[in-house]
Amino acid sequence: MLYHLLYPLRDHFSGFNVFKYITFRSAGAVLTALIVSFVFGKPMIAWLRRLKVGQQVRDDGPQSHLTKQGTPTMGGLLIIVALAGSALLWSDLTNKYVWVVLLATLAFGAIGFWDDYLKVVKKRSTGLRALEKFGLQIAAALAVGFFLFYNPSDPKSTYLSVPFMKNVLIDLGWFYIPFVVVVIVGSSNAVNLTDGLDGLAIGLVGIAATANAVLVYLGGNR
């Protein structure tokens, strides 16, 4: 949004020329997401506690897990709002891949919300069954994979760029689609499974997002 509002004014004020740089807008998006998280994080936790939206722990699990009963859940809503809001504010909204990422994020966020809803409201401690969750995740990732495969940005869109190896490109061909599925579903569950009961997914998201950002930057600036 800011890109479309301010970058066209670069002829009147040269300072707005910085909006053409992805690095600048990425930094702005990160800062915006952090501010949103810091400003609304504590009030949202208090709000979730008032609603008694807490972690449901199975009685047949380890006794140490019972101390986590009631840990506020559904905090992923704040992550989604911060990420989507900052992306809409700083991205080039004419870029179709921005919308692909946003829609994929919202789709996985919806799956996570439904999982938490079943745990908190329906009192099903396991939430979505494993097959249900994986099925929905794979379906969403497949949609992304097929879209990217059939809407390439250039002839080498299905090539895998190896970081730190400038001239190494691997053409995945049709294997690009299952590769996309593995990366998206794997990344999602790497955070989800590691998170555990403490409600600290944001730290894991930060680590995963930073690693992915470095790889994307290196791949896009070969």
mmCIF file of C-alpha atoms in Angstrom:
data_model
loop_
_atom_site.group_PDB
_atom_site.id
_atom_site.type_symbol
_atom_site.label_atom_id
_atom_site.label_comp_id
_atom_site.label_asym_id
_atom_site.label_seq_id
_atom_site.Cartn_x
_atom_site.Cartn_y
_atom_site.Cartn_z
ATOM 1 C CA MET A 1 0.000 0.000 0.000
ATOM 2 C CA LEU A 2 2.751 2.464 0.969
ATOM 3 C CA TYR A 3 4.655 1.438 -2.159
ATOM 4 C CA HIS A 4 1.735 2.465 -4.379
ATOM 5 C CA LEU A 5 1.056 5.673 -2.448
ATOM 6 C CA LEU A 6 4.570 7.013 -1.935
ATOM 7 C CA TYR A 7 6.817 5.572 -4.652
ATOM 8 C CA PRO A 8 4.994 7.482 -7.456
ATOM 9 C CA LEU A 9 5.916 10.708 -5.602
ATOM 10 C CA ARG A 10 9.660 10.072 -6.031
ATOM 11 C CA ASP A 11 9.866 12.752 -8.745
ATOM 12 C CA HIS A 12 8.706 15.343 -6.214
ATOM 13 C CA PHE A 13 10.691 14.047 -3.257
ATOM 14 C CA SER A 14 13.707 11.848 -3.989
ATOM 15 C CA GLY A 15 13.545 10.246 -0.549
ATOM 16 C CA PHE A 16 10.550 8.178 -1.635
ATOM 17 C CA ASN A 17 12.821 6.413 -4.121
ATOM 18 C CA VAL A 18 13.814 4.014 -1.317
ATOM 19 C CA PHE A 19 10.444 2.284 -1.718
ATOM 20 C CA LYS A 20 11.686 0.604 -4.883
ATOM 21 C CA TYR A 21 14.162 -1.423 -2.826
ATOM 22 C CA ILE A 22 12.806 -4.725 -1.541
ATOM 23 C CA THR A 23 15.348 -4.684 1.291
ATOM 24 C CA PHE A 24 13.969 -1.381 2.613
ATOM 25 C CA ARG A 25 10.359 -2.518 2.390
ATOM 26 C CA SER A 26 11.224 -5.857 4.008
ATOM 27 C CA ALA A 27 12.817 -4.052 6.934
ATOM 28 C CA GLY A 28 9.752 -1.824 7.209
ATOM 29 C CA ALA A 29 7.460 -4.859 7.204
ATOM 30 C CA VAL A 30 9.502 -6.571 9.930
ATOM 31 C CA LEU A 31 9.466 -3.432 12.083
ATOM 32 C CA THR A 32 5.712 -2.991 11.571
ATOM 33 C CA ALA A 33 5.009 -6.606 12.544
ATOM 34 C CA LEU A 34 7.149 -6.215 15.678
ATOM 35 C CA ILE A 35 5.328 -3.042 16.702
ATOM 36 C CA VAL A 36 1.923 -4.672 16.185
ATOM 37 C CA SER A 37 3.020 -7.695 18.245
ATOM 38 C CA PHE A 38 4.415 -5.577 21.092
ATOM 39 C CA VAL A 39 1.430 -3.214 21.207
ATOM 40 C CA PHE A 40 -1.342 -5.797 20.967
ATOM 41 C CA GLY A 41 0.370 -8.903 22.378
ATOM 42 C CA LYS A 42 -0.166 -8.297 26.098
ATOM 43 C CA PRO A 43 -3.772 -7.043 25.748
ATOM 44 C CA MET A 44 -4.601 -10.041 23.581
ATOM 45 C CA ILE A 45 -3.173 -12.490 26.131
ATOM 46 C CA ALA A 46 -5.247 -10.821 28.856
ATOM 47 C CA TRP A 47 -8.329 -10.971 26.618
ATOM 48 C CA LEU A 48 -7.784 -14.690 25.931
ATOM 49 C CA ARG A 49 -7.403 -15.337 29.665
ATOM 50 C CA ARG A 50 -10.706 -13.557 30.350
ATOM 51 C CA LEU A 51 -12.367 -15.724 27.728
ATOM 52 C CA LYS A 52 -10.701 -18.762 29.347
ATOM 53 C CA VAL A 53 -9.275 -19.742 25.992
ATOM 54 C CA GLY A 54 -6.610 -22.047 27.385
ATOM 55 C CA GLN A 55 -4.626 -25.113 26.422
ATOM 56 C CA GLN A 56 -6.427 -28.424 26.958
ATOM 57 C CA VAL A 57 -4.079 -31.115 28.286
ATOM 58 C CA ARG A 58 -4.861 -34.833 28.121
ATOM 59 C CA ASP A 59 -5.141 -36.570 31.493
ATOM 60 C CA ASP A 60 -3.213 -39.616 30.260
ATOM 61 C CA GLY A 61 -0.117 -37.574 29.401
ATOM 62 C CA PRO A 62 2.938 -36.808 31.559
ATOM 63 C CA GLN A 63 2.069 -35.224 34.909
ATOM 64 C CA SER A 64 4.425 -32.324 34.185
ATOM 65 C CA HIS A 65 2.176 -31.323 31.284
ATOM 66 C CA LEU A 66 -0.770 -30.717 33.617
ATOM 67 C CA THR A 67 0.868 -27.512 34.860
ATOM 68 C CA LYS A 68 0.364 -26.110 31.362
ATOM 69 C CA GLN A 69 -3.407 -26.487 31.612
ATOM 70 C CA GLY A 70 -5.007 -23.169 30.738
ATOM 71 C CA THR A 71 -2.016 -21.658 28.921
ATOM 72 C CA PRO A 72 -3.617 -19.135 26.515
ATOM 73 C CA THR A 73 -3.967 -20.501 22.997
ATOM 74 C CA MET A 74 -5.189 -19.028 19.691
ATOM 75 C CA GLY A 75 -2.374 -16.487 19.925
ATOM 76 C CA GLY A 76 -1.635 -17.372 16.320
ATOM 77 C CA LEU A 77 -4.328 -14.854 15.415
ATOM 78 C CA LEU A 78 -1.943 -12.083 16.455
ATOM 79 C CA ILE A 79 0.818 -13.550 14.290
ATOM 80 C CA ILE A 80 -1.522 -13.698 11.288
ATOM 81 C CA VAL A 81 -2.703 -10.111 11.798
ATOM 82 C CA ALA A 82 0.859 -8.818 12.228
ATOM 83 C CA LEU A 83 2.204 -10.670 9.191
ATOM 84 C CA ALA A 84 -0.723 -9.990 6.868
ATOM 85 C CA GLY A 85 -1.049 -6.365 7.951
ATOM 86 C CA SER A 86 2.631 -5.560 7.479
ATOM 87 C CA ALA A 87 2.704 -7.391 4.130
ATOM 88 C CA LEU A 88 -0.290 -5.437 2.830
ATOM 89 C CA LEU A 89 1.244 -2.196 4.062
ATOM 90 C CA TRP A 90 4.696 -2.618 2.518
ATOM 91 C CA SER A 91 4.347 -5.006 -0.445
ATOM 92 C CA ASP A 92 3.896 -4.344 -4.138
ATOM 93 C CA LEU A 93 0.273 -5.470 -4.331
ATOM 94 C CA THR A 94 0.439 -5.868 -8.119
ATOM 95 C CA ASN A 95 2.797 -8.804 -7.582
ATOM 96 C CA LYS A 96 0.688 -11.966 -7.775
ATOM 97 C CA TYR A 97 3.132 -13.880 -5.601
ATOM 98 C CA VAL A 98 2.441 -11.549 -2.689
ATOM 99 C CA TRP A 99 -1.183 -12.676 -2.805
ATOM 100 C CA VAL A 100 -0.158 -16.333 -3.105
ATOM 101 C CA VAL A 101 1.880 -16.037 0.084
ATOM 102 C CA LEU A 102 -0.879 -14.137 1.896
ATOM 103 C CA LEU A 103 -3.586 -16.610 0.887
ATOM 104 C CA ALA A 104 -1.395 -19.574 1.833
ATOM 105 C CA THR A 105 -0.695 -17.958 5.210
ATOM 106 C CA LEU A 106 -4.401 -17.325 5.797
ATOM 107 C CA ALA A 107 -5.252 -20.897 4.749
ATOM 108 C CA PHE A 108 -2.803 -22.409 7.222
ATOM 109 C CA GLY A 109 -3.936 -19.898 9.832
ATOM 110 C CA ALA A 110 -7.532 -21.047 9.313
ATOM 111 C CA ILE A 111 -6.460 -24.674 9.789
ATOM 112 C CA GLY A 112 -4.694 -23.715 13.022
ATOM 113 C CA PHE A 113 -7.722 -21.743 14.209
ATOM 114 C CA TRP A 114 -10.045 -24.695 13.555
ATOM 115 C CA ASP A 115 -7.640 -26.979 15.425
ATOM 116 C CA ASP A 116 -7.633 -24.653 18.455
ATOM 117 C CA TYR A 117 -11.412 -24.194 18.224
ATOM 118 C CA LEU A 118 -11.935 -27.940 18.533
ATOM 119 C CA LYS A 119 -9.587 -28.052 21.521
ATOM 120 C CA VAL A 120 -10.973 -25.063 23.398
ATOM 121 C CA VAL A 121 -14.662 -24.889 22.477
ATOM 122 C CA LYS A 122 -15.428 -28.511 21.635
ATOM 123 C CA LYS A 123 -13.075 -29.772 24.374
ATOM 124 C CA ARG A 124 -11.407 -32.243 22.023
ATOM 125 C CA SER A 125 -7.878 -32.273 23.479
ATOM 126 C CA THR A 126 -6.328 -33.621 20.275
ATOM 127 C CA GLY A 127 -7.983 -30.961 18.106
ATOM 128 C CA LEU A 128 -7.964 -31.932 14.455
ATOM 129 C CA ARG A 129 -6.995 -35.544 13.875
ATOM 130 C CA ALA A 130 -3.587 -36.028 12.288
ATOM 131 C CA LEU A 131 -5.018 -37.196 8.962
ATOM 132 C CA GLU A 132 -7.490 -34.309 8.880
ATOM 133 C CA LYS A 133 -4.797 -31.730 9.572
ATOM 134 C CA PHE A 134 -2.287 -33.181 7.115
ATOM 135 C CA GLY A 135 -4.987 -33.565 4.481
ATOM 136 C CA LEU A 136 -5.986 -29.900 4.728
ATOM 137 C CA GLN A 137 -2.374 -28.747 4.787
ATOM 138 C CA ILE A 138 -1.425 -30.840 1.758
ATOM 139 C CA ALA A 139 -4.488 -29.589 -0.143
ATOM 140 C CA ALA A 140 -3.547 -25.956 0.539
ATOM 141 C CA ALA A 141 0.109 -26.568 -0.351
ATOM 142 C CA LEU A 142 -0.877 -28.395 -3.553
ATOM 143 C CA ALA A 143 -2.965 -25.401 -4.612
ATOM 144 C CA VAL A 144 0.102 -23.190 -4.163
ATOM 145 C CA GLY A 145 2.353 -25.661 -5.966
ATOM 146 C CA PHE A 146 0.070 -25.985 -8.996
ATOM 147 C CA PHE A 147 -0.429 -22.224 -9.216
ATOM 148 C CA LEU A 148 3.304 -21.539 -9.133
ATOM 149 C CA PHE A 149 4.022 -24.293 -11.657
ATOM 150 C CA TYR A 150 1.432 -23.107 -14.176
ATOM 151 C CA ASN A 151 2.057 -19.384 -13.611
ATOM 152 C CA PRO A 152 5.852 -19.089 -13.801
ATOM 153 C CA SER A 153 7.456 -15.677 -13.524
ATOM 154 C CA ASP A 154 10.222 -16.758 -15.915
ATOM 155 C CA PRO A 155 11.407 -19.943 -17.707
ATOM 156 C CA LYS A 156 13.586 -20.865 -14.740
ATOM 157 C CA SER A 157 10.875 -20.625 -12.087
ATOM 158 C CA THR A 158 11.033 -24.371 -11.440
ATOM 159 C CA TYR A 159 14.799 -24.282 -10.974
ATOM 160 C CA LEU A 160 16.230 -24.723 -7.497
ATOM 161 C CA SER A 161 18.897 -22.168 -6.676
ATOM 162 C CA VAL A 162 21.546 -23.515 -4.315
ATOM 163 C CA PRO A 163 22.633 -20.837 -1.794
ATOM 164 C CA PHE A 164 26.297 -19.812 -1.885
ATOM 165 C CA MET A 165 26.799 -21.680 -5.192
ATOM 166 C CA LYS A 166 26.315 -18.994 -7.835
ATOM 167 C CA ASN A 167 26.125 -21.120 -10.984
ATOM 168 C CA VAL A 168 24.305 -24.156 -9.597
ATOM 169 C CA LEU A 169 20.666 -24.448 -10.732
ATOM 170 C CA ILE A 170 18.647 -27.663 -10.533
ATOM 171 C CA ASP A 171 15.598 -28.015 -12.785
ATOM 172 C CA LEU A 172 12.953 -29.795 -10.713
ATOM 173 C CA GLY A 173 10.392 -30.045 -13.527
ATOM 174 C CA TRP A 174 7.178 -31.692 -12.352
ATOM 175 C CA PHE A 175 8.893 -32.561 -9.083
ATOM 176 C CA TYR A 176 8.609 -28.846 -8.292
ATOM 177 C CA ILE A 177 5.002 -29.350 -7.120
ATOM 178 C CA PRO A 178 5.693 -32.058 -4.489
ATOM 179 C CA PHE A 179 8.811 -30.088 -3.509
ATOM 180 C CA VAL A 180 6.610 -27.057 -2.758
ATOM 181 C CA VAL A 181 4.254 -29.266 -0.724
ATOM 182 C CA VAL A 182 7.109 -30.731 1.334
ATOM 183 C CA VAL A 183 8.616 -27.300 2.018
ATOM 184 C CA ILE A 184 5.321 -25.642 3.009
ATOM 185 C CA VAL A 185 3.866 -28.502 5.065
ATOM 186 C CA GLY A 186 7.260 -29.334 6.567
ATOM 187 C CA SER A 187 7.915 -25.732 7.594
ATOM 188 C CA SER A 188 4.456 -25.405 9.121
ATOM 189 C CA ASN A 189 4.732 -28.556 11.193
ATOM 190 C CA ALA A 190 8.341 -27.938 12.181
ATOM 191 C CA VAL A 191 7.069 -24.941 14.137
ATOM 192 C CA ASN A 192 3.826 -26.584 15.242
ATOM 193 C CA LEU A 193 5.430 -29.764 16.612
ATOM 194 C CA THR A 194 8.325 -27.962 18.304
ATOM 195 C CA ASP A 195 6.067 -25.399 19.984
ATOM 196 C CA GLY A 196 4.764 -27.812 22.608
ATOM 197 C CA LEU A 197 2.567 -26.525 25.426
ATOM 198 C CA ASP A 198 4.158 -23.216 26.331
ATOM 199 C CA GLY A 199 2.472 -21.044 23.738
ATOM 200 C CA LEU A 200 5.826 -19.751 22.508
ATOM 201 C CA ALA A 201 5.292 -20.312 18.799
ATOM 202 C CA ILE A 202 6.254 -16.729 18.019
ATOM 203 C CA GLY A 203 9.897 -17.413 18.910
ATOM 204 C CA LEU A 204 9.981 -20.432 16.614
ATOM 205 C CA VAL A 205 8.223 -18.488 13.869
ATOM 206 C CA GLY A 206 10.867 -15.788 14.209
ATOM 207 C CA ILE A 207 13.709 -18.312 13.856
ATOM 208 C CA ALA A 208 12.101 -20.064 10.875
ATOM 209 C CA ALA A 209 11.145 -16.781 9.202
ATOM 210 C CA THR A 210 14.675 -15.404 9.594
ATOM 211 C CA ALA A 211 16.227 -18.528 8.076
ATOM 212 C CA ASN A 212 13.778 -18.465 5.170
ATOM 213 C CA ALA A 213 14.326 -14.734 4.649
ATOM 214 C CA VAL A 214 18.096 -15.253 4.367
ATOM 215 C CA LEU A 215 17.652 -18.087 1.853
ATOM 216 C CA VAL A 216 15.152 -16.094 -0.208
ATOM 217 C CA TYR A 217 17.412 -13.038 -0.211
ATOM 218 C CA LEU A 218 20.428 -15.076 -1.306
ATOM 219 C CA GLY A 219 18.387 -16.846 -3.979
ATOM 220 C CA GLY A 220 16.957 -13.599 -5.310
ATOM 221 C CA ASN A 221 20.259 -11.719 -5.393
ATOM 222 C CA ARG A 222 22.469 -14.170 -7.247
#
